[in-house]
mmCIF file of N, CA and C in Angstrom:
data_model
loop_
_atom_site.group_PDB
_atom_site.id
_atom_site.type_symbol
_atom_site.label_atom_id
_atom_site.label_comp_id
_atom_site.label_asym_id
_atom_site.label_seq_id
_atom_site.Cartn_x
_atom_site.Cartn_y
_atom_site.Cartn_z
ATOM 1 N N UNK A 5 12.615 9.215 -30.428
ATOM 2 C CA UNK A 5 13.025 7.977 -31.050
ATOM 3 C C UNK A 5 12.012 7.604 -32.123
ATOM 4 N N UNK A 6 12.514 7.265 -33.274
ATOM 5 C CA UNK A 6 11.661 6.868 -34.388
ATOM 6 C C UNK A 6 11.405 5.371 -34.285
ATOM 7 N N UNK A 7 10.191 4.999 -33.899
ATOM 8 C CA UNK A 7 9.891 3.576 -33.746
ATOM 9 C C UNK A 7 9.231 2.988 -34.986
ATOM 10 N N UNK A 8 9.230 3.718 -36.085
ATOM 11 C CA UNK A 8 8.694 3.167 -37.334
ATOM 12 C C UNK A 8 9.564 2.020 -37.847
ATOM 13 N N UNK A 9 10.834 2.015 -37.498
ATOM 14 C CA UNK A 9 11.725 0.940 -37.964
ATOM 15 C C UNK A 9 11.404 -0.398 -37.294
ATOM 16 N N UNK A 10 10.578 -0.376 -36.257
ATOM 17 C CA UNK A 10 10.198 -1.608 -35.566
ATOM 18 C C UNK A 10 9.111 -2.380 -36.304
ATOM 19 N N UNK A 11 8.478 -1.731 -37.266
ATOM 20 C CA UNK A 11 7.336 -2.330 -37.942
ATOM 21 C C UNK A 11 7.605 -2.468 -39.434
ATOM 22 N N UNK A 12 6.981 -3.489 -40.024
ATOM 23 C CA UNK A 12 7.130 -3.719 -41.459
ATOM 24 C C UNK A 12 6.272 -2.769 -42.287
ATOM 25 N N UNK A 13 5.195 -2.257 -41.682
ATOM 26 C CA UNK A 13 4.302 -1.365 -42.419
ATOM 27 C C UNK A 13 3.554 -0.453 -41.445
ATOM 28 N N UNK A 14 2.943 0.562 -41.997
ATOM 29 C CA UNK A 14 2.133 1.472 -41.194
ATOM 30 C C UNK A 14 0.931 0.710 -40.635
ATOM 31 N N UNK A 15 0.390 -0.184 -41.444
ATOM 32 C CA UNK A 15 -0.755 -0.993 -41.022
ATOM 33 C C UNK A 15 -0.397 -1.830 -39.788
ATOM 34 N N UNK A 16 0.791 -2.419 -39.780
ATOM 35 C CA UNK A 16 1.237 -3.227 -38.645
ATOM 36 C C UNK A 16 1.407 -2.350 -37.397
ATOM 37 N N UNK A 17 1.954 -1.164 -37.574
ATOM 38 C CA UNK A 17 2.149 -0.244 -36.456
ATOM 39 C C UNK A 17 0.804 0.166 -35.859
ATOM 40 N N UNK A 18 -0.141 0.537 -36.707
ATOM 41 C CA UNK A 18 -1.458 0.962 -36.233
ATOM 42 C C UNK A 18 -2.202 -0.180 -35.550
ATOM 43 N N UNK A 19 -2.075 -1.386 -36.093
ATOM 44 C CA UNK A 19 -2.721 -2.550 -35.479
ATOM 45 C C UNK A 19 -2.115 -2.818 -34.100
ATOM 46 N N UNK A 20 -0.801 -2.688 -33.992
ATOM 47 C CA UNK A 20 -0.124 -2.883 -32.707
ATOM 48 C C UNK A 20 -0.600 -1.849 -31.699
ATOM 49 N N UNK A 21 -0.704 -0.612 -32.125
ATOM 50 C CA UNK A 21 -1.188 0.444 -31.236
ATOM 51 C C UNK A 21 -2.616 0.173 -30.774
ATOM 52 N N UNK A 22 -3.469 -0.319 -31.680
ATOM 53 C CA UNK A 22 -4.852 -0.637 -31.303
ATOM 54 C C UNK A 22 -4.898 -1.793 -30.308
ATOM 55 N N UNK A 23 -4.061 -2.809 -30.525
ATOM 56 C CA UNK A 23 -4.023 -3.955 -29.605
ATOM 57 C C UNK A 23 -3.583 -3.481 -28.216
ATOM 58 N N UNK A 24 -2.523 -2.688 -28.170
ATOM 59 C CA UNK A 24 -2.023 -2.186 -26.892
ATOM 60 C C UNK A 24 -3.063 -1.291 -26.204
ATOM 61 N N UNK A 25 -3.738 -0.469 -26.972
ATOM 62 C CA UNK A 25 -4.775 0.392 -26.411
ATOM 63 C C UNK A 25 -5.942 -0.443 -25.878
ATOM 64 N N UNK A 26 -6.300 -1.497 -26.584
ATOM 65 C CA UNK A 26 -7.379 -2.380 -26.140
ATOM 66 C C UNK A 26 -7.016 -3.054 -24.824
ATOM 67 N N UNK A 27 -5.789 -3.518 -24.722
ATOM 68 C CA UNK A 27 -5.330 -4.144 -23.478
ATOM 69 C C UNK A 27 -5.364 -3.125 -22.338
ATOM 70 N N UNK A 28 -4.943 -1.912 -22.609
ATOM 71 C CA UNK A 28 -4.940 -0.859 -21.591
ATOM 72 C C UNK A 28 -6.366 -0.528 -21.147
ATOM 73 N N UNK A 29 -7.290 -0.481 -22.083
ATOM 74 C CA UNK A 29 -8.695 -0.202 -21.745
ATOM 75 C C UNK A 29 -9.253 -1.324 -20.866
ATOM 76 N N UNK A 30 -8.945 -2.553 -21.200
ATOM 77 C CA UNK A 30 -9.423 -3.689 -20.395
ATOM 78 C C UNK A 30 -8.851 -3.616 -18.977
ATOM 79 N N UNK A 31 -7.574 -3.280 -18.867
ATOM 80 C CA UNK A 31 -6.933 -3.159 -17.558
ATOM 81 C C UNK A 31 -7.579 -2.034 -16.746
ATOM 82 N N UNK A 32 -7.802 -0.902 -17.384
ATOM 83 C CA UNK A 32 -8.444 0.218 -16.702
ATOM 84 C C UNK A 32 -9.872 -0.142 -16.279
ATOM 85 N N UNK A 33 -10.574 -0.888 -17.095
ATOM 86 C CA UNK A 33 -11.939 -1.302 -16.757
ATOM 87 C C UNK A 33 -11.942 -2.209 -15.529
ATOM 88 N N UNK A 34 -10.965 -3.091 -15.453
ATOM 89 C CA UNK A 34 -10.847 -3.952 -14.270
ATOM 90 C C UNK A 34 -10.541 -3.114 -13.026
ATOM 91 N N UNK A 35 -9.683 -2.110 -13.183
ATOM 92 C CA UNK A 35 -9.377 -1.217 -12.065
ATOM 93 C C UNK A 35 -10.630 -0.454 -11.623
ATOM 94 N N UNK A 36 -11.449 -0.040 -12.583
ATOM 95 C CA UNK A 36 -12.698 0.647 -12.253
ATOM 96 C C UNK A 36 -13.607 -0.249 -11.420
ATOM 97 N N UNK A 37 -13.724 -1.496 -11.833
ATOM 98 C CA UNK A 37 -14.557 -2.442 -11.086
ATOM 99 C C UNK A 37 -14.058 -2.594 -9.651
ATOM 100 N N UNK A 38 -12.740 -2.679 -9.506
ATOM 101 C CA UNK A 38 -12.141 -2.808 -8.175
ATOM 102 C C UNK A 38 -12.413 -1.563 -7.323
ATOM 103 N N UNK A 39 -12.244 -0.394 -7.924
ATOM 104 C CA UNK A 39 -12.490 0.858 -7.200
ATOM 105 C C UNK A 39 -13.946 0.982 -6.767
ATOM 106 N N UNK A 40 -14.850 0.603 -7.637
ATOM 107 C CA UNK A 40 -16.282 0.657 -7.305
ATOM 108 C C UNK A 40 -16.592 -0.291 -6.147
ATOM 109 N N UNK A 41 -15.998 -1.467 -6.190
ATOM 110 C CA UNK A 41 -16.183 -2.431 -5.106
ATOM 111 C C UNK A 41 -15.676 -1.866 -3.780
ATOM 112 N N UNK A 42 -14.532 -1.207 -3.823
ATOM 113 C CA UNK A 42 -13.977 -0.612 -2.610
ATOM 114 C C UNK A 42 -14.869 0.515 -2.088
ATOM 115 N N UNK A 43 -15.438 1.310 -2.975
ATOM 116 C CA UNK A 43 -16.341 2.385 -2.565
ATOM 117 C C UNK A 43 -17.566 1.809 -1.859
ATOM 118 N N UNK A 44 -18.096 0.737 -2.392
ATOM 119 C CA UNK A 44 -19.267 0.102 -1.779
ATOM 120 C C UNK A 44 -18.920 -0.415 -0.384
ATOM 121 N N UNK A 45 -17.757 -1.050 -0.244
ATOM 122 C CA UNK A 45 -17.340 -1.564 1.070
ATOM 123 C C UNK A 45 -17.149 -0.429 2.067
ATOM 124 N N UNK A 46 -16.485 0.638 1.632
ATOM 125 C CA UNK A 46 -16.237 1.761 2.544
ATOM 126 C C UNK A 46 -17.532 2.457 2.951
ATOM 127 N N UNK A 47 -18.432 2.660 2.020
ATOM 128 C CA UNK A 47 -19.694 3.315 2.358
ATOM 129 C C UNK A 47 -20.538 2.426 3.266
ATOM 130 N N UNK A 48 -20.427 1.127 3.074
ATOM 131 C CA UNK A 48 -21.130 0.194 3.954
ATOM 132 C C UNK A 48 -20.567 0.266 5.379
ATOM 133 N N UNK A 49 -19.254 0.421 5.489
ATOM 134 C CA UNK A 49 -18.631 0.566 6.815
ATOM 135 C C UNK A 49 -19.109 1.845 7.499
ATOM 136 N N UNK A 50 -19.208 2.926 6.731
ATOM 137 C CA UNK A 50 -19.708 4.182 7.308
ATOM 138 C C UNK A 50 -21.129 3.976 7.821
ATOM 139 N N UNK A 51 -21.961 3.334 7.017
ATOM 140 C CA UNK A 51 -23.343 3.107 7.428
ATOM 141 C C UNK A 51 -23.426 2.237 8.680
ATOM 142 N N UNK A 52 -22.553 1.260 8.790
ATOM 143 C CA UNK A 52 -22.534 0.421 10.000
ATOM 144 C C UNK A 52 -22.173 1.250 11.234
ATOM 145 N N UNK A 53 -21.197 2.129 11.079
ATOM 146 C CA UNK A 53 -20.807 3.008 12.184
ATOM 147 C C UNK A 53 -21.967 3.926 12.556
ATOM 148 N N UNK A 54 -22.643 4.439 11.562
ATOM 149 C CA UNK A 54 -23.792 5.312 11.831
ATOM 150 C C UNK A 54 -24.881 4.569 12.600
ATOM 151 N N UNK A 55 -25.186 3.349 12.183
ATOM 152 C CA UNK A 55 -26.204 2.563 12.866
ATOM 153 C C UNK A 55 -25.807 2.270 14.311
ATOM 154 N N UNK A 56 -24.520 1.980 14.528
ATOM 155 C CA UNK A 56 -24.030 1.712 15.884
ATOM 156 C C UNK A 56 -24.190 2.948 16.778
ATOM 157 N N UNK A 57 -24.198 4.113 16.169
ATOM 158 C CA UNK A 57 -24.310 5.365 16.915
ATOM 159 C C UNK A 57 -25.697 5.999 16.781
ATOM 160 N N UNK A 58 -26.676 5.173 16.447
ATOM 161 C CA UNK A 58 -28.081 5.580 16.391
ATOM 162 C C UNK A 58 -28.389 6.664 15.354
ATOM 163 N N UNK A 59 -27.716 6.580 14.199
ATOM 164 C CA UNK A 59 -28.017 7.450 13.070
ATOM 165 C C UNK A 59 -28.515 6.585 11.918
ATOM 166 N N UNK A 60 -29.264 7.207 11.032
ATOM 167 C CA UNK A 60 -29.748 6.472 9.868
ATOM 168 C C UNK A 60 -28.602 6.260 8.871
ATOM 169 N N UNK A 61 -28.484 5.041 8.324
ATOM 170 C CA UNK A 61 -27.469 4.808 7.285
ATOM 171 C C UNK A 61 -27.858 5.573 6.020
ATOM 172 N N UNK A 62 -26.843 6.079 5.285
ATOM 173 C CA UNK A 62 -27.167 6.899 4.116
ATOM 174 C C UNK A 62 -26.115 6.896 3.022
ATOM 175 N N UNK A 63 -24.885 6.547 3.372
ATOM 176 C CA UNK A 63 -23.808 6.704 2.401
ATOM 177 C C UNK A 63 -23.829 5.646 1.302
ATOM 178 N N UNK A 64 -24.227 4.444 1.629
ATOM 179 C CA UNK A 64 -24.334 3.410 0.586
ATOM 180 C C UNK A 64 -25.395 3.810 -0.423
ATOM 181 N N UNK A 65 -26.474 4.379 0.059
ATOM 182 C CA UNK A 65 -27.544 4.840 -0.837
ATOM 183 C C UNK A 65 -27.070 6.001 -1.711
ATOM 184 N N UNK A 66 -26.302 6.920 -1.130
ATOM 185 C CA UNK A 66 -25.782 8.063 -1.893
ATOM 186 C C UNK A 66 -24.868 7.599 -3.021
ATOM 187 N N UNK A 67 -24.080 6.578 -2.748
ATOM 188 C CA UNK A 67 -23.099 6.119 -3.729
ATOM 189 C C UNK A 67 -23.637 5.004 -4.606
ATOM 190 N N UNK A 68 -24.882 4.638 -4.405
ATOM 191 C CA UNK A 68 -25.470 3.557 -5.186
ATOM 192 C C UNK A 68 -25.728 3.930 -6.636
ATOM 193 N N UNK A 69 -25.824 5.214 -6.915
ATOM 194 C CA UNK A 69 -26.063 5.672 -8.281
ATOM 195 C C UNK A 69 -24.704 6.043 -8.881
ATOM 196 N N UNK A 70 -24.086 5.085 -9.550
ATOM 197 C CA UNK A 70 -22.722 5.276 -10.035
ATOM 198 C C UNK A 70 -22.631 6.244 -11.208
ATOM 199 N N UNK A 71 -23.740 6.474 -11.908
ATOM 200 C CA UNK A 71 -23.708 7.408 -13.031
ATOM 201 C C UNK A 71 -23.450 8.833 -12.549
ATOM 202 N N UNK A 72 -23.900 9.118 -11.346
ATOM 203 C CA UNK A 72 -23.746 10.463 -10.784
ATOM 204 C C UNK A 72 -22.679 10.484 -9.692
ATOM 205 N N UNK A 73 -21.681 9.675 -9.840
ATOM 206 C CA UNK A 73 -20.645 9.551 -8.827
ATOM 207 C C UNK A 73 -19.917 10.880 -8.648
ATOM 208 N N UNK A 74 -19.954 11.380 -7.427
ATOM 209 C CA UNK A 74 -19.317 12.656 -7.109
ATOM 210 C C UNK A 74 -18.731 12.553 -5.705
ATOM 211 N N UNK A 75 -17.787 13.402 -5.395
ATOM 212 C CA UNK A 75 -17.232 13.400 -4.029
ATOM 213 C C UNK A 75 -18.345 13.597 -3.001
ATOM 214 N N UNK A 76 -18.151 12.979 -1.846
ATOM 215 C CA UNK A 76 -19.136 13.097 -0.768
ATOM 216 C C UNK A 76 -18.504 13.834 0.408
ATOM 217 N N UNK A 77 -19.357 14.283 1.314
ATOM 218 C CA UNK A 77 -18.889 15.042 2.468
ATOM 219 C C UNK A 77 -19.639 14.582 3.706
ATOM 220 N N UNK A 78 -19.116 14.940 4.845
ATOM 221 C CA UNK A 78 -19.763 14.634 6.106
ATOM 222 C C UNK A 78 -21.057 15.440 6.201
ATOM 223 N N UNK A 79 -22.149 14.757 6.468
ATOM 224 C CA UNK A 79 -23.439 15.431 6.567
ATOM 225 C C UNK A 79 -23.483 16.351 7.791
ATOM 226 N N UNK A 80 -24.272 17.389 7.675
ATOM 227 C CA UNK A 80 -24.365 18.401 8.739
ATOM 228 C C UNK A 80 -24.738 17.799 10.091
ATOM 229 N N UNK A 81 -25.676 16.855 10.093
ATOM 230 C CA UNK A 81 -26.126 16.296 11.369
ATOM 231 C C UNK A 81 -25.067 15.418 12.034
ATOM 232 N N UNK A 82 -23.969 15.129 11.340
ATOM 233 C CA UNK A 82 -22.912 14.295 11.905
ATOM 234 C C UNK A 82 -21.732 15.119 12.422
ATOM 235 N N UNK A 83 -21.786 16.413 12.265
ATOM 236 C CA UNK A 83 -20.647 17.259 12.652
ATOM 237 C C UNK A 83 -20.462 17.356 14.163
ATOM 238 N N UNK A 84 -21.508 17.057 14.919
ATOM 239 C CA UNK A 84 -21.420 17.161 16.379
ATOM 240 C C UNK A 84 -21.327 15.805 17.070
ATOM 241 N N UNK A 85 -21.081 14.746 16.327
ATOM 242 C CA UNK A 85 -20.962 13.422 16.955
ATOM 243 C C UNK A 85 -19.610 13.306 17.644
ATOM 244 N N UNK A 86 -19.447 12.245 18.391
ATOM 245 C CA UNK A 86 -18.190 11.981 19.097
ATOM 246 C C UNK A 86 -17.020 12.134 18.135
ATOM 247 N N UNK A 87 -15.983 12.841 18.547
ATOM 248 C CA UNK A 87 -14.884 13.177 17.635
ATOM 249 C C UNK A 87 -14.158 11.936 17.117
ATOM 250 N N UNK A 88 -14.091 10.869 17.914
ATOM 251 C CA UNK A 88 -13.425 9.644 17.449
ATOM 252 C C UNK A 88 -14.205 9.000 16.305
ATOM 253 N N UNK A 89 -15.494 8.952 16.467
ATOM 254 C CA UNK A 89 -16.366 8.396 15.424
ATOM 255 C C UNK A 89 -16.303 9.275 14.180
ATOM 256 N N UNK A 90 -16.331 10.567 14.406
ATOM 257 C CA UNK A 90 -16.273 11.532 13.300
ATOM 258 C C UNK A 90 -14.976 11.360 12.513
ATOM 259 N N UNK A 91 -13.855 11.176 13.203
ATOM 260 C CA UNK A 91 -12.566 10.997 12.532
ATOM 261 C C UNK A 91 -12.559 9.751 11.652
ATOM 262 N N UNK A 92 -13.120 8.678 12.160
ATOM 263 C CA UNK A 92 -13.165 7.431 11.379
ATOM 264 C C UNK A 92 -14.022 7.631 10.133
ATOM 265 N N UNK A 93 -15.181 8.242 10.304
ATOM 266 C CA UNK A 93 -16.073 8.484 9.163
ATOM 267 C C UNK A 93 -15.395 9.397 8.142
ATOM 268 N N UNK A 94 -14.760 10.461 8.626
ATOM 269 C CA UNK A 94 -14.074 11.378 7.710
ATOM 270 C C UNK A 94 -12.940 10.682 6.961
ATOM 271 N N UNK A 95 -12.254 9.767 7.634
ATOM 272 C CA UNK A 95 -11.202 9.001 6.961
ATOM 273 C C UNK A 95 -11.795 8.149 5.835
ATOM 274 N N UNK A 96 -12.897 7.482 6.104
ATOM 275 C CA UNK A 96 -13.559 6.683 5.066
ATOM 276 C C UNK A 96 -14.029 7.571 3.918
ATOM 277 N N UNK A 97 -14.533 8.744 4.246
ATOM 278 C CA UNK A 97 -14.994 9.668 3.210
ATOM 279 C C UNK A 97 -13.828 10.099 2.323
ATOM 280 N N UNK A 98 -12.690 10.381 2.924
ATOM 281 C CA UNK A 98 -11.498 10.747 2.143
ATOM 282 C C UNK A 98 -11.085 9.606 1.220
ATOM 283 N N UNK A 99 -11.129 8.392 1.732
ATOM 284 C CA UNK A 99 -10.792 7.222 0.905
ATOM 285 C C UNK A 99 -11.767 7.082 -0.258
ATOM 286 N N UNK A 100 -13.044 7.266 0.028
ATOM 287 C CA UNK A 100 -14.056 7.180 -1.028
ATOM 288 C C UNK A 100 -13.806 8.244 -2.083
ATOM 289 N N UNK A 101 -13.560 9.470 -1.651
ATOM 290 C CA UNK A 101 -13.349 10.568 -2.597
ATOM 291 C C UNK A 101 -12.108 10.356 -3.454
ATOM 292 N N UNK A 102 -11.075 9.767 -2.871
ATOM 293 C CA UNK A 102 -9.884 9.432 -3.659
ATOM 294 C C UNK A 102 -10.262 8.452 -4.761
ATOM 295 N N UNK A 103 -11.052 7.454 -4.437
ATOM 296 C CA UNK A 103 -11.475 6.463 -5.425
ATOM 297 C C UNK A 103 -12.404 7.072 -6.472
ATOM 298 N N UNK A 104 -13.257 7.989 -6.051
ATOM 299 C CA UNK A 104 -14.132 8.679 -6.999
ATOM 300 C C UNK A 104 -13.287 9.438 -8.022
ATOM 301 N N UNK A 105 -12.268 10.135 -7.549
ATOM 302 C CA UNK A 105 -11.383 10.871 -8.464
ATOM 303 C C UNK A 105 -10.633 9.927 -9.400
ATOM 304 N N UNK A 106 -10.169 8.801 -8.883
ATOM 305 C CA UNK A 106 -9.492 7.816 -9.734
ATOM 306 C C UNK A 106 -10.433 7.268 -10.801
ATOM 307 N N UNK A 107 -11.662 7.022 -10.414
ATOM 308 C CA UNK A 107 -12.654 6.515 -11.378
ATOM 309 C C UNK A 107 -12.868 7.533 -12.492
ATOM 310 N N UNK A 108 -13.054 8.784 -12.125
ATOM 311 C CA UNK A 108 -13.278 9.826 -13.134
ATOM 312 C C UNK A 108 -12.074 9.953 -14.071
ATOM 313 N N UNK A 109 -10.866 9.920 -13.517
ATOM 314 C CA UNK A 109 -9.657 10.009 -14.346
ATOM 315 C C UNK A 109 -9.523 8.805 -15.268
ATOM 316 N N UNK A 110 -9.814 7.621 -14.751
ATOM 317 C CA UNK A 110 -9.730 6.418 -15.587
ATOM 318 C C UNK A 110 -10.777 6.430 -16.690
ATOM 319 N N UNK A 111 -11.966 6.927 -16.386
ATOM 320 C CA UNK A 111 -13.001 7.014 -17.418
ATOM 321 C C UNK A 111 -12.580 7.967 -18.533
ATOM 322 N N UNK A 112 -11.959 9.071 -18.174
ATOM 323 C CA UNK A 112 -11.461 10.024 -19.174
ATOM 324 C C UNK A 112 -10.391 9.361 -20.027
ATOM 325 N N UNK A 113 -9.468 8.647 -19.392
ATOM 326 C CA UNK A 113 -8.394 7.966 -20.124
ATOM 327 C C UNK A 113 -8.955 6.902 -21.061
ATOM 328 N N UNK A 114 -9.938 6.157 -20.621
ATOM 329 C CA UNK A 114 -10.571 5.136 -21.470
ATOM 330 C C UNK A 114 -11.195 5.801 -22.696
ATOM 331 N N UNK A 115 -11.921 6.882 -22.484
ATOM 332 C CA UNK A 115 -12.556 7.592 -23.602
ATOM 333 C C UNK A 115 -11.506 8.105 -24.590
ATOM 334 N N UNK A 116 -10.409 8.652 -24.068
ATOM 335 C CA UNK A 116 -9.343 9.154 -24.945
ATOM 336 C C UNK A 116 -8.706 8.031 -25.756
ATOM 337 N N UNK A 117 -8.457 6.894 -25.111
ATOM 338 C CA UNK A 117 -7.861 5.761 -25.823
ATOM 339 C C UNK A 117 -8.795 5.245 -26.913
ATOM 340 N N UNK A 118 -10.073 5.123 -26.592
ATOM 341 C CA UNK A 118 -11.043 4.628 -27.571
ATOM 342 C C UNK A 118 -11.152 5.574 -28.762
ATOM 343 N N UNK A 119 -11.094 6.864 -28.479
ATOM 344 C CA UNK A 119 -11.198 7.850 -29.552
ATOM 345 C C UNK A 119 -9.928 7.885 -30.401
ATOM 346 N N UNK A 120 -8.780 7.932 -29.756
ATOM 347 C CA UNK A 120 -7.513 8.081 -30.479
ATOM 348 C C UNK A 120 -7.187 6.867 -31.328
ATOM 349 N N UNK A 121 -7.429 5.674 -30.802
ATOM 350 C CA UNK A 121 -7.021 4.460 -31.508
ATOM 351 C C UNK A 121 -8.172 3.734 -32.188
ATOM 352 N N UNK A 122 -9.348 4.293 -32.171
ATOM 353 C CA UNK A 122 -10.518 3.693 -32.817
ATOM 354 C C UNK A 122 -10.618 2.201 -32.473
ATOM 355 N N UNK A 123 -10.679 1.932 -31.195
ATOM 356 C CA UNK A 123 -10.722 0.553 -30.700
ATOM 357 C C UNK A 123 -12.043 -0.098 -31.091
ATOM 358 N N UNK A 124 -11.922 -1.279 -31.686
ATOM 359 C CA UNK A 124 -13.089 -2.080 -32.040
ATOM 360 C C UNK A 124 -12.802 -3.496 -31.558
ATOM 361 N N UNK A 125 -13.424 -3.880 -30.447
ATOM 362 C CA UNK A 125 -13.132 -5.173 -29.837
ATOM 363 C C UNK A 125 -13.480 -6.348 -30.751
ATOM 364 N N UNK A 126 -14.377 -6.136 -31.697
ATOM 365 C CA UNK A 126 -14.737 -7.205 -32.623
ATOM 366 C C UNK A 126 -13.609 -7.493 -33.607
ATOM 367 N N UNK A 127 -12.717 -6.531 -33.797
ATOM 368 C CA UNK A 127 -11.618 -6.698 -34.747
ATOM 369 C C UNK A 127 -10.285 -6.973 -34.064
ATOM 370 N N UNK A 128 -10.313 -7.308 -32.773
ATOM 371 C CA UNK A 128 -9.066 -7.501 -32.030
ATOM 372 C C UNK A 128 -8.247 -8.667 -32.581
ATOM 373 N N UNK A 129 -8.891 -9.739 -32.972
ATOM 374 C CA UNK A 129 -8.159 -10.892 -33.518
ATOM 375 C C UNK A 129 -7.479 -10.503 -34.827
ATOM 376 N N UNK A 130 -8.192 -9.763 -35.641
ATOM 377 C CA UNK A 130 -7.623 -9.278 -36.900
ATOM 378 C C UNK A 130 -6.415 -8.371 -36.637
ATOM 379 N N UNK A 131 -6.542 -7.487 -35.649
ATOM 380 C CA UNK A 131 -5.430 -6.589 -35.307
ATOM 381 C C UNK A 131 -4.236 -7.362 -34.742
ATOM 382 N N UNK A 132 -4.492 -8.378 -33.958
ATOM 383 C CA UNK A 132 -3.395 -9.201 -33.425
ATOM 384 C C UNK A 132 -2.643 -9.870 -34.567
ATOM 385 N N UNK A 133 -3.376 -10.350 -35.544
ATOM 386 C CA UNK A 133 -2.732 -10.980 -36.699
ATOM 387 C C UNK A 133 -1.930 -9.963 -37.516
ATOM 388 N N UNK A 134 -2.505 -8.789 -37.753
ATOM 389 C CA UNK A 134 -1.799 -7.741 -38.511
ATOM 390 C C UNK A 134 -0.550 -7.281 -37.773
ATOM 391 N N UNK A 135 -0.635 -7.216 -36.446
ATOM 392 C CA UNK A 135 0.479 -6.734 -35.634
ATOM 393 C C UNK A 135 1.545 -7.812 -35.421
ATOM 394 N N UNK A 136 1.263 -8.995 -35.899
ATOM 395 C CA UNK A 136 2.182 -10.131 -35.738
ATOM 396 C C UNK A 136 2.481 -10.373 -34.264
ATOM 397 N N UNK A 137 1.407 -10.515 -33.501
ATOM 398 C CA UNK A 137 1.543 -10.729 -32.069
ATOM 399 C C UNK A 137 1.072 -12.114 -31.630
ATOM 400 N N UNK A 138 0.999 -13.025 -32.581
ATOM 401 C CA UNK A 138 0.671 -14.410 -32.252
ATOM 402 C C UNK A 138 1.941 -15.134 -31.827
ATOM 403 N N UNK A 139 1.785 -16.195 -31.090
ATOM 404 C CA UNK A 139 2.952 -16.974 -30.623
ATOM 405 C C UNK A 139 3.767 -17.466 -31.795
ATOM 406 N N UNK A 140 3.109 -17.915 -32.849
ATOM 407 C CA UNK A 140 3.831 -18.437 -34.013
ATOM 408 C C UNK A 140 4.713 -17.375 -34.665
ATOM 409 N N UNK A 141 4.304 -16.105 -34.574
ATOM 410 C CA UNK A 141 5.103 -15.029 -35.147
ATOM 411 C C UNK A 141 6.431 -14.864 -34.407
ATOM 412 N N UNK A 142 6.466 -15.213 -33.163
ATOM 413 C CA UNK A 142 7.689 -15.101 -32.384
ATOM 414 C C UNK A 142 8.563 -16.339 -32.500
ATOM 415 N N UNK A 143 7.957 -17.484 -32.773
ATOM 416 C CA UNK A 143 8.711 -18.724 -32.853
ATOM 417 C C UNK A 143 9.368 -18.941 -34.211
ATOM 418 N N UNK A 144 8.817 -18.362 -35.268
ATOM 419 C CA UNK A 144 9.316 -18.607 -36.613
ATOM 420 C C UNK A 144 10.598 -17.844 -36.916
ATOM 421 N N UNK A 145 10.932 -16.890 -36.126
ATOM 422 C CA UNK A 145 12.106 -16.065 -36.413
ATOM 423 C C UNK A 145 13.296 -16.805 -36.028
#
């Protein structure tokens, strides 16, 4: 479908694309914050379980360095613990790893959007005006 007919000019189309990309980046950033918060809660739960079972807490510390965020695994010294406790910990680890993968994918998508649409948050108001996305632009028609 040729969507060039939706815009009055190439400039308006590009500004609209930048505005939409900026909104998408902001949404993805909020999702990242939520995922990081969930990882911290889950790792804290694992550490609480470890303390209850007379092991040293360690997972919150492992995940505290978000720059090096990578999938985690059950530590060797925990492989022989009670199977019920082990199952709960492994479930939390799977949840954490799912969130780690989502974070990595979202970071890649954010980088691609910023590169493709040359997003400049300082020019967002200008782009909104060029894209005719102000309330007055919709009311005057």
